Short mmCIF file of C-alpha atoms in Angstrom, two decimals:
data_model
loop_
_atom_site.label_atom_id
_atom_site.label_comp_id
_atom_site.label_asym_id
_atom_site.label_seq_id
_atom_site.Cartn_x
_atom_site.Cartn_y
_atom_site.Cartn_z
CA MET A 843 -0.04 0.15 -0.02
CA SER A 844 1.38 3.34 -1.02
CA TYR A 845 1.80 6.17 1.45
CA TRP A 846 -1.23 8.28 0.50
CA SER A 847 -3.29 5.09 0.11
CA PHE A 848 -2.49 4.30 3.63
CA VAL A 849 -3.28 7.79 4.70
CA PHE A 850 -6.64 7.87 2.95
CA GLU A 851 -7.75 4.53 4.14
CA ASN A 852 -6.97 5.36 7.89
CA LYS A 853 -7.54 9.09 7.96
CA LYS A 854 -9.83 8.91 11.02
CA MET A 855 -7.44 7.58 13.30
CA LEU A 856 -4.35 9.33 11.81
CA ILE A 857 -6.08 12.85 12.01
CA PHE A 858 -6.73 11.85 15.74
CA GLY A 859 -3.23 11.11 16.57
CA LEU A 860 -2.16 14.42 14.70
CA MET A 861 -4.76 16.51 16.50
CA MET A 862 -3.64 15.09 19.98
CA THR A 863 -0.02 15.70 19.48
CA CYS A 864 -0.88 19.29 18.14
CA LEU A 865 -3.19 20.33 21.11
CA SER A 866 -0.49 18.84 23.34
CA GLY A 867 1.40 21.99 22.57
CA TYR A 868 -0.71 24.03 25.21
CA GLY A 869 1.39 22.08 27.79
CA GLN A 870 4.63 22.26 26.11
CA THR A 871 7.34 24.83 27.20
CA TYR A 872 7.40 26.64 23.70
CA LEU A 873 3.94 27.74 24.40
CA LEU A 874 3.77 28.08 28.25
CA ALA A 875 6.77 30.47 27.97
CA LEU A 876 4.61 33.22 26.47
CA TYR A 877 2.72 33.47 29.78
CA VAL A 878 5.84 33.72 31.92
CA PRO A 879 6.25 37.45 31.58
CA TYR A 880 2.54 37.96 32.42
CA LEU A 881 2.73 35.69 35.38
CA ILE A 882 5.99 37.53 36.71
CA GLU A 883 4.21 40.83 36.47
CA GLU A 884 0.81 39.71 37.95
CA PHE A 885 2.48 37.78 40.95
CA SER A 886 5.49 39.90 41.43
CA LEU A 887 7.69 37.11 40.94
CA GLN A 888 11.38 36.74 40.19
CA ASN A 889 12.74 34.64 37.10
CA ALA A 890 14.22 32.13 39.57
CA GLN A 891 11.04 31.59 41.53
CA ILE A 892 8.80 30.81 38.52
CA SER A 893 11.49 28.53 37.08
CA VAL A 894 11.28 26.61 40.23
CA TYR A 895 8.01 26.33 40.30
CA TYR A 896 7.85 25.18 36.87
CA MET A 897 10.51 22.66 37.58
CA ILE A 898 8.63 21.18 40.47
CA ALA A 899 5.50 20.85 38.47
CA THR A 900 7.39 19.23 35.37
CA ILE A 901 9.26 16.70 37.95
CA ALA A 902 6.06 15.79 39.52
CA SER A 903 4.30 15.10 36.33
CA ALA A 904 7.38 12.98 35.16
CA PHE A 905 7.16 11.02 38.35
CA LEU A 906 3.11 10.42 38.13
CA LEU A 907 2.91 9.93 34.30
CA PRO A 908 3.89 5.96 34.62
CA GLN A 909 1.37 5.35 37.15
CA VAL A 910 -1.49 7.23 35.23
CA GLY A 911 -0.25 6.63 31.53
CA LYS A 912 -0.42 2.35 32.14
CA TYR A 913 -4.07 2.87 32.38
CA ILE A 914 -4.39 3.52 28.68
CA ASP A 915 -4.05 -0.42 28.39
CA LYS A 916 -7.05 -1.29 30.66
CA VAL A 917 -9.49 1.75 29.92
CA SER A 918 -11.15 2.50 26.56
CA LEU A 919 -9.40 4.93 24.39
CA VAL A 920 -12.47 7.42 24.30
CA LYS A 921 -12.93 7.24 28.19
CA TYR A 922 -9.16 7.88 28.80
CA THR A 923 -8.98 10.82 26.54
CA LEU A 924 -11.96 12.40 27.77
CA LEU A 925 -10.73 12.13 31.35
CA THR A 926 -7.31 13.43 30.49
CA THR A 927 -9.01 16.55 28.45
CA ILE A 928 -10.90 17.32 31.78
CA VAL A 929 -7.96 17.72 33.52
CA PHE A 930 -6.42 19.66 30.81
CA ILE A 931 -9.16 22.18 30.83
CA LEU A 932 -9.43 22.44 34.54
CA SER A 933 -5.71 23.59 34.57
CA MET A 934 -6.38 26.16 31.89
CA VAL A 935 -9.25 27.26 33.97
CA LEU A 936 -7.21 27.46 37.30
CA MET A 937 -4.33 29.39 35.57
CA SER A 938 -6.79 31.89 34.18
CA PHE A 939 -8.78 32.60 37.48
CA ASN A 940 -5.88 31.90 39.77
CA GLN A 941 -5.08 35.01 42.06
CA HIS A 942 -2.43 33.25 44.48
CA TRP A 943 1.12 32.35 43.68
CA TYR A 944 1.14 29.13 45.55
CA LEU A 945 -1.34 27.60 43.07
CA LEU A 946 0.72 28.18 39.97
CA PRO A 947 2.70 24.81 40.54
CA VAL A 948 -0.57 23.14 40.53
CA ALA A 949 -1.66 24.77 37.37
CA PHE A 950 1.62 24.15 35.79
CA PHE A 951 1.36 20.29 36.94
CA GLY A 952 -2.02 19.87 35.16
CA LEU A 953 -1.04 21.37 31.91
CA ARG A 954 2.30 19.37 31.80
CA ILE A 955 0.97 15.92 32.77
CA ALA A 956 -2.18 16.37 30.74
CA GLY A 957 -0.86 18.30 27.69
CA GLN A 958 2.84 17.49 27.26
CA GLY A 959 2.51 14.14 28.96
CA LEU A 960 -0.85 12.41 28.38
CA PHE A 961 -1.98 13.94 25.06
CA SER A 962 1.20 12.91 23.52
CA HIS A 963 1.02 9.67 25.03
CA ILE A 964 -2.34 8.74 23.93
CA ALA A 965 -1.88 9.73 20.27
CA ILE A 966 1.49 7.62 19.83
CA THR A 967 0.27 4.72 21.91
CA SER A 968 -3.02 4.39 19.83
CA MET A 969 -0.82 4.43 16.77
CA SER A 970 1.37 1.71 18.23
CA LYS A 971 -1.63 -0.44 19.16
CA TYR A 972 -4.13 -0.14 16.39
CA PHE A 973 -1.56 -0.62 13.35
CA VAL A 974 0.94 -3.23 12.43
CA LYS A 975 2.44 -3.11 8.91
CA GLY A 976 1.86 0.73 8.82
CA ARG A 977 2.85 1.42 12.28
CA GLY A 978 5.75 3.60 11.12
CA LYS A 979 3.62 5.54 8.80
CA ALA A 980 0.87 6.00 11.37
CA ILE A 981 3.64 7.13 14.28
CA SER A 982 5.22 9.66 11.68
CA MET A 983 1.62 11.08 10.82
CA ALA A 984 0.67 11.35 14.38
CA SER A 985 4.06 12.99 15.23
CA LEU A 986 3.76 15.76 12.60
CA GLY A 987 1.40 17.38 15.05
CA HIS A 988 4.31 18.45 17.08
CA PRO A 989 5.85 20.65 14.38
CA PHE A 990 2.49 21.83 13.28
CA GLY A 991 1.73 22.91 16.91
CA GLN A 992 5.06 24.78 17.10
CA ALA A 993 4.36 26.53 13.67
CA ALA A 994 0.85 27.48 14.31
CA LEU A 995 -0.07 27.67 18.02
CA PRO A 996 2.38 30.63 19.28
CA ILE A 997 1.15 32.96 16.60
CA MET A 998 -2.46 32.15 17.55
CA VAL A 999 -1.95 32.46 21.33
CA VAL A 1000 0.04 35.64 20.86
CA ALA A 1001 -3.06 37.15 18.89
CA LEU A 1002 -5.41 35.96 21.51
CA ILE A 1003 -3.57 37.54 24.29
CA ASN A 1004 -3.26 40.88 22.29
CA VAL A 1005 -7.13 40.59 21.82
CA PHE A 1006 -8.46 39.46 24.94
CA GLY A 1007 -5.71 39.56 27.61
CA TRP A 1008 -3.70 36.62 28.96
CA ARG A 1009 -6.09 35.36 31.52
CA GLN A 1010 -9.16 35.35 28.81
CA SER A 1011 -6.79 33.85 26.11
CA LEU A 1012 -6.39 30.84 28.36
CA LEU A 1013 -10.19 30.06 28.62
CA VAL A 1014 -10.33 30.52 24.70
CA ASN A 1015 -7.62 27.90 24.52
CA GLY A 1016 -9.63 25.57 26.99
CA LEU A 1017 -12.67 26.10 24.76
CA ILE A 1018 -10.88 25.01 21.72
CA VAL A 1019 -9.85 21.75 23.38
CA LEU A 1020 -13.21 21.21 24.72
CA ILE A 1021 -14.90 21.62 21.53
CA MET A 1022 -12.34 19.62 19.37
CA VAL A 1023 -11.47 16.63 21.49
CA PRO A 1024 -15.18 15.54 22.36
CA LEU A 1025 -16.62 16.17 19.30
CA TYR A 1026 -14.17 14.35 17.22
CA LEU A 1027 -14.30 11.45 19.44
CA TYR A 1028 -18.07 11.18 19.01
CA PHE A 1029 -18.37 11.80 15.28
CA PHE A 1030 -15.24 9.91 14.10
CA ILE A 1031 -13.88 7.23 16.58
CA ASP A 1032 -15.69 4.21 16.57
CA GLU A 1033 -14.06 1.85 19.28
CA LYS A 1034 -15.92 -1.21 18.14
CA LYS A 1035 -13.82 -1.22 14.97
CA LEU A 1036 -10.41 -0.63 16.81
CA VAL A 1037 -8.45 -3.98 16.89
CA VAL A 1038 -5.33 -4.05 19.25
CA TYR A 1039 -2.87 -6.45 17.55
CA GLU A 1040 -1.05 -8.40 20.09
CA GLU A 1041 2.66 -8.60 19.79
CA SER A 1042 4.28 -10.10 22.92
CA VAL A 1043 7.99 -10.34 22.26
CA GLY A 1044 9.82 -13.30 23.27
CA THR A 1045 6.92 -15.69 23.35
CA LYS A 1046 4.78 -17.73 21.06
CA ASP A 1047 2.33 -18.89 23.54
CA SER A 1048 -1.18 -18.01 22.85
CA GLY A 1049 -2.33 -18.51 26.35
CA PRO A 1050 -2.80 -15.97 29.25
CA LYS A 1051 0.05 -13.62 29.48
CA LYS A 1052 1.72 -12.79 32.60
CA GLU A 1053 1.28 -9.21 33.81
CA ILE A 1054 4.43 -7.34 33.42
CA SER A 1055 5.60 -4.70 36.08
CA GLN A 1056 6.97 -1.49 35.38
CA TRP A 1057 9.87 -2.43 37.64
CA GLU A 1058 10.54 -5.54 35.44
CA ILE A 1059 10.40 -3.07 32.32
CA MET A 1060 12.98 -0.77 33.76
CA LYS A 1061 15.25 -3.68 34.66
CA SER A 1062 15.40 -5.20 31.28
CA LYS A 1063 18.08 -4.74 28.79
CA SER A 1064 15.85 -3.25 26.26
CA PHE A 1065 14.95 -0.51 28.69
CA TRP A 1066 18.70 0.67 29.42
CA MET A 1067 19.42 0.55 25.39
CA LEU A 1068 16.89 3.09 24.90
CA ALA A 1069 16.56 5.16 28.07
CA PRO A 1070 20.08 6.89 27.83
CA ASN A 1071 19.17 7.87 24.29
CA LEU A 1072 15.79 9.19 24.92
CA PHE A 1073 17.15 11.08 28.08
CA VAL A 1074 20.11 12.87 26.26
CA LEU A 1075 17.88 13.89 23.38
CA ALA A 1076 15.28 15.72 25.35
CA PHE A 1077 17.73 16.86 27.75
CA ILE A 1078 19.79 18.82 25.04
CA VAL A 1079 17.01 19.97 22.80
CA THR A 1080 15.30 21.53 25.85
CA GLY A 1081 18.19 23.00 27.29
CA LEU A 1082 19.27 24.61 23.82
CA PHE A 1083 15.95 25.84 23.29
CA PHE A 1084 15.35 27.41 26.62
CA TYR A 1085 18.57 29.38 26.34
CA GLN A 1086 18.33 29.94 22.65
CA PHE A 1087 17.99 33.88 22.72
CA ALA A 1088 20.85 33.88 25.27
CA ILE A 1089 22.93 31.76 22.94
CA ALA A 1090 22.05 34.30 20.17
CA ASP A 1091 23.23 37.12 22.44
CA TYR A 1092 26.50 35.39 23.30
CA LYS A 1093 27.12 34.63 19.59
CA GLY A 1094 26.43 38.20 18.62
CA TRP A 1095 23.29 37.35 16.57
CA SER A 1096 19.82 38.98 16.16
CA LEU A 1097 16.88 37.56 17.90
CA GLU A 1098 15.13 37.74 14.20
CA TRP A 1099 17.80 35.33 12.83
CA MET A 1100 17.11 32.81 15.50
CA ALA A 1101 13.36 33.16 15.17
CA VAL A 1102 13.72 32.27 11.27
CA GLY A 1103 16.02 29.41 12.14
CA LEU A 1104 13.00 27.87 14.43
CA THR A 1105 11.03 27.87 11.35
CA PHE A 1106 13.83 25.94 9.56
CA TYR A 1107 13.64 23.70 12.30
CA ALA A 1108 9.91 22.90 12.34
CA ILE A 1109 10.14 22.41 8.47
CA ALA A 1110 13.28 19.88 8.67
CA GLY A 1111 11.45 18.09 11.43
CA SER A 1112 8.11 17.52 9.48
CA ILE A 1113 9.96 16.42 6.34
CA ALA A 1114 12.06 13.93 8.46
CA ILE A 1115 8.90 12.66 10.14
CA LEU A 1116 7.24 12.08 6.86
CA PHE A 1117 10.21 10.14 5.41
CA SER A 1118 10.88 8.27 8.50
CA GLY A 1119 7.67 6.14 8.56
CA PRO A 1120 8.07 4.44 5.21
CA LEU A 1121 11.71 3.71 5.94
CA ILE A 1122 10.77 2.00 9.43
CA ASP A 1123 8.02 0.09 7.93
CA LYS A 1124 10.66 -1.28 5.24
CA TYR A 1125 13.76 -1.71 7.32
CA SER A 1126 12.48 -1.59 10.93
CA ALA A 1127 13.42 1.00 13.68
CA ARG A 1128 16.31 -1.07 14.97
CA THR A 1129 18.49 -0.36 11.53
CA PHE A 1130 18.45 3.33 11.99
CA PHE A 1131 18.53 3.72 15.77
CA PRO A 1132 22.37 4.14 16.12
CA TYR A 1133 22.53 6.87 13.56
CA TYR A 1134 19.66 9.08 13.80
CA LEU A 1135 21.63 11.42 16.30
CA ILE A 1136 24.56 12.01 14.26
CA PRO A 1137 23.01 15.03 12.40
CA PHE A 1138 22.39 16.49 15.79
CA LEU A 1139 26.02 16.01 16.87
CA ILE A 1140 27.20 17.90 13.65
CA ALA A 1141 24.70 20.38 14.50
CA ILE A 1142 26.45 21.17 17.83
CA VAL A 1143 29.86 21.18 16.06
CA PHE A 1144 28.65 23.63 14.04
CA ILE A 1145 27.10 26.27 16.53
CA TRP A 1146 30.38 25.66 18.79
CA GLN A 1147 32.77 26.36 16.10
CA VAL A 1148 31.00 28.69 13.81
CA ASP A 1149 30.10 32.31 14.53
CA ASN A 1150 28.58 33.35 11.35
CA PRO A 1151 24.81 33.90 11.62
CA LEU A 1152 24.26 31.58 8.62
CA VAL A 1153 25.15 28.78 10.69
CA ILE A 1154 21.72 28.90 12.23
CA PHE A 1155 20.31 27.15 9.22
CA PRO A 1156 22.31 24.10 9.09
CA TYR A 1157 22.28 23.99 13.03
CA MET A 1158 18.51 24.04 13.05
CA ILE A 1159 17.76 21.87 10.12
CA LEU A 1160 20.09 19.31 11.45
CA MET A 1161 18.76 19.27 14.70
CA GLY A 1162 15.07 19.19 13.51
CA ALA A 1163 15.85 16.25 11.39
CA SER A 1164 17.20 14.42 14.29
CA ALA A 1165 14.46 15.16 16.61
CA GLY A 1166 11.78 14.38 13.88
CA VAL A 1167 13.25 10.95 13.02
CA GLY A 1168 13.99 10.32 16.67
CA ASN A 1169 10.14 10.57 17.51
CA SER A 1170 9.30 8.11 15.14
CA ILE A 1171 12.44 5.67 15.60
CA MET A 1172 11.78 5.61 19.54
CA SER A 1173 8.00 5.06 19.14
CA ALA A 1174 8.26 2.33 16.84
CA LEU A 1175 11.38 0.76 18.72
CA GLN A 1176 9.53 0.47 21.69
CA VAL A 1177 6.85 -1.74 20.07
CA GLU A 1178 9.70 -3.59 18.39
CA LEU A 1179 11.44 -4.49 21.56
CA PHE A 1180 8.39 -4.75 24.15
CA GLY A 1181 5.41 -5.64 22.01
CA THR A 1182 2.05 -4.13 21.98
CA THR A 1183 0.45 -6.01 24.92
CA TYR A 1184 1.64 -3.66 27.38
CA ILE A 1185 2.75 -0.78 25.25
CA GLY A 1186 0.65 1.68 27.43
CA LYS A 1187 2.66 0.97 30.39
CA VAL A 1188 6.00 0.87 28.43
CA ARG A 1189 5.30 4.23 26.67
CA SER A 1190 4.26 5.93 29.87
CA ILE A 1191 7.82 5.05 31.59
CA PHE A 1192 9.67 6.42 28.55
CA ALA A 1193 7.35 9.55 28.29
CA SER A 1194 8.33 10.31 32.12
CA ILE A 1195 11.88 10.10 31.34
CA MET A 1196 11.31 12.76 28.70
CA VAL A 1197 9.50 14.82 30.58
CA LEU A 1198 11.95 14.46 33.54
CA SER A 1199 14.93 15.41 31.23
CA SER A 1200 13.21 18.43 29.93
CA ALA A 1201 13.12 19.73 33.32
CA VAL A 1202 16.61 18.90 34.10
CA GLY A 1203 18.34 20.19 30.95
CA PRO A 1204 17.52 23.87 31.52
CA ALA A 1205 18.41 23.75 35.26
CA VAL A 1206 21.79 22.18 34.35
CA TYR A 1207 22.75 24.50 31.58
CA GLY A 1208 21.69 27.48 33.86
CA ILE A 1209 23.97 26.09 36.39
CA ILE A 1210 27.02 25.93 34.24
CA VAL A 1211 26.32 29.57 32.69
CA ASP A 1212 25.64 30.80 36.39
CA ALA A 1213 28.98 29.38 37.61
CA GLY A 1214 30.93 31.70 35.14
CA TYR A 1215 31.25 29.56 32.29
CA ASP A 1216 30.36 30.58 28.86
CA PHE A 1217 28.26 28.80 26.21
CA GLN A 1218 31.43 27.26 24.89
CA TYR A 1219 31.22 24.75 27.85
CA VAL A 1220 27.67 24.07 27.13
CA PHE A 1221 28.47 22.99 23.51
CA ILE A 1222 30.96 21.15 24.44
CA SER A 1223 29.30 19.26 27.27
CA SER A 1224 26.08 18.71 24.80
CA GLY A 1225 28.59 17.21 22.18
CA ILE A 1226 30.00 14.78 24.77
CA LEU A 1227 26.78 13.59 26.03
CA MET A 1228 25.48 13.24 22.45
CA THR A 1229 28.76 11.23 21.44
CA VAL A 1230 28.28 8.87 24.32
CA ALA A 1231 24.51 8.36 23.71
CA ILE A 1232 25.45 7.37 20.06
CA LEU A 1233 28.03 5.02 21.03
CA LEU A 1234 25.79 3.33 23.42
CA SER A 1235 23.00 2.97 20.75
CA PHE A 1236 25.24 0.45 18.69
CA ARG A 1237 24.47 -2.03 21.46
CA ILE A 1238 21.29 -2.61 19.40
CA ILE A 1239 23.31 -4.17 16.67
CA PRO A 1240 23.41 -8.26 17.22
CA ASN A 1241 26.84 -9.60 17.52
CA TYR A 1242 26.38 -11.72 14.36
CA THR A 1243 25.59 -8.72 12.36
CA TYR A 1244 29.04 -7.37 13.41
CA ALA A 1245 30.67 -10.57 12.37
CA LYS A 1246 29.06 -10.35 9.07
CA MET A 1247 29.95 -6.64 8.62
CA LYS A 1248 33.92 -7.72 9.48
CA TYR A 1249 33.53 -10.65 6.99
CA LYS A 1250 32.33 -8.37 4.14
CA PHE A 1251 35.02 -5.90 5.32
CA LYS A 1252 37.73 -8.59 4.74
CA LYS A 1253 36.16 -9.97 1.45
CA ARG A 1254 36.16 -6.34 -0.23
CA ASP A 1255 39.93 -6.00 0.36
CA ARG A 1256 39.02 -3.46 3.13
CA ARG A 1257 36.82 -1.41 0.98
CA PHE A 1258 33.83 -1.23 3.45
CA ASP A 1259 30.55 0.09 1.99
CA PHE A 1260 28.89 1.72 4.93
CA PHE A 1261 25.60 1.69 3.73
CA ASN A 1262 25.60 -2.03 3.06
CA ILE A 1263 24.68 -2.66 6.70
CA PHE A 1264 20.89 -1.71 5.79
CA THR A 1265 20.79 -4.74 3.79
CA LEU A 1266 22.33 -7.14 6.37
CA LYS A 1267 19.92 -9.51 8.21
CA ARG A 1268 19.54 -9.20 11.66
#
């Protein structure tokens, strides 16, 4: 089945996934940051204070996410999505009407766990559970909601703030979510037609399957193969984005250049997501896992070594390509390694790692800068972390594949065709 035939045949579920990832932007850092100046002025806060509130809420959501995320395996998709939507909307209403600084962490917590955490979790988990042969394409299409949200939501939110004020804009945002999600579920999602394709890794037994605990998942070799990679990616992306304007100031670039670069980041991420789906379906996510962070490493070297503002474009494009492909690869790989039976539980653990690292990254980079070190050390430390993550990723290649690579290397008189590894049987 061609890409577009697949999209047309499964358009209802694919649009659902794309909608959920797009709306998750209301709980993402890039959108909530637009409200920070108004919150600081309204509650007479310092930058450090509101950063601490935000970090506490994000870390709390990261620890709770595995506990609530696993229930998507047991509760119907419609009911689970509606309950999450209620929490999301109530958090927006609380933020809008709040008159006390000590309720800010509560509102942040609701927006982070329901928006950044569970809306994305619902989208990608449903693509993983209800698709088999086209799973890579489905995950890719759903993941497109992230760059779409990054491109459209900030412009819309800024316009709403200018027209209605920051408090009223939150109510409008909540109304948008309230209308879109329940109506789409009611008219387009028929759970009677949704089939979960059971894929339990490591067993061919069709009998009752043993319940696997989150602790058993975290002790597995597969978990420790993926976790460092996911942590480092979210850690560095969030840290660099959080200080993107400070980096521009350090490099002597204008903010306009950096803003244009963000557009190229979103475009590159979208293109990478579209192309990664069919490749994953054809070759499997395992094939590309050790290599997809390499463009990001090159991007870090570029911004570390080059001061010309034009470097913003290859920097953002390469970073966006790695982040876009990474979304698809990591989601598909979790199914390849753990199966679909408990994919909700598995994904909730990895989602919590991503949320936790997104809270820790800006804090660590802030400590480095506040200690008197310039951004050169931030770039160097990021490059080292990325290199370690790439090297650890090669553990996914089986030993017998390495042996076959070594054999082919010798047979070619030491002229090794790098891309030939994609045709090797695992």
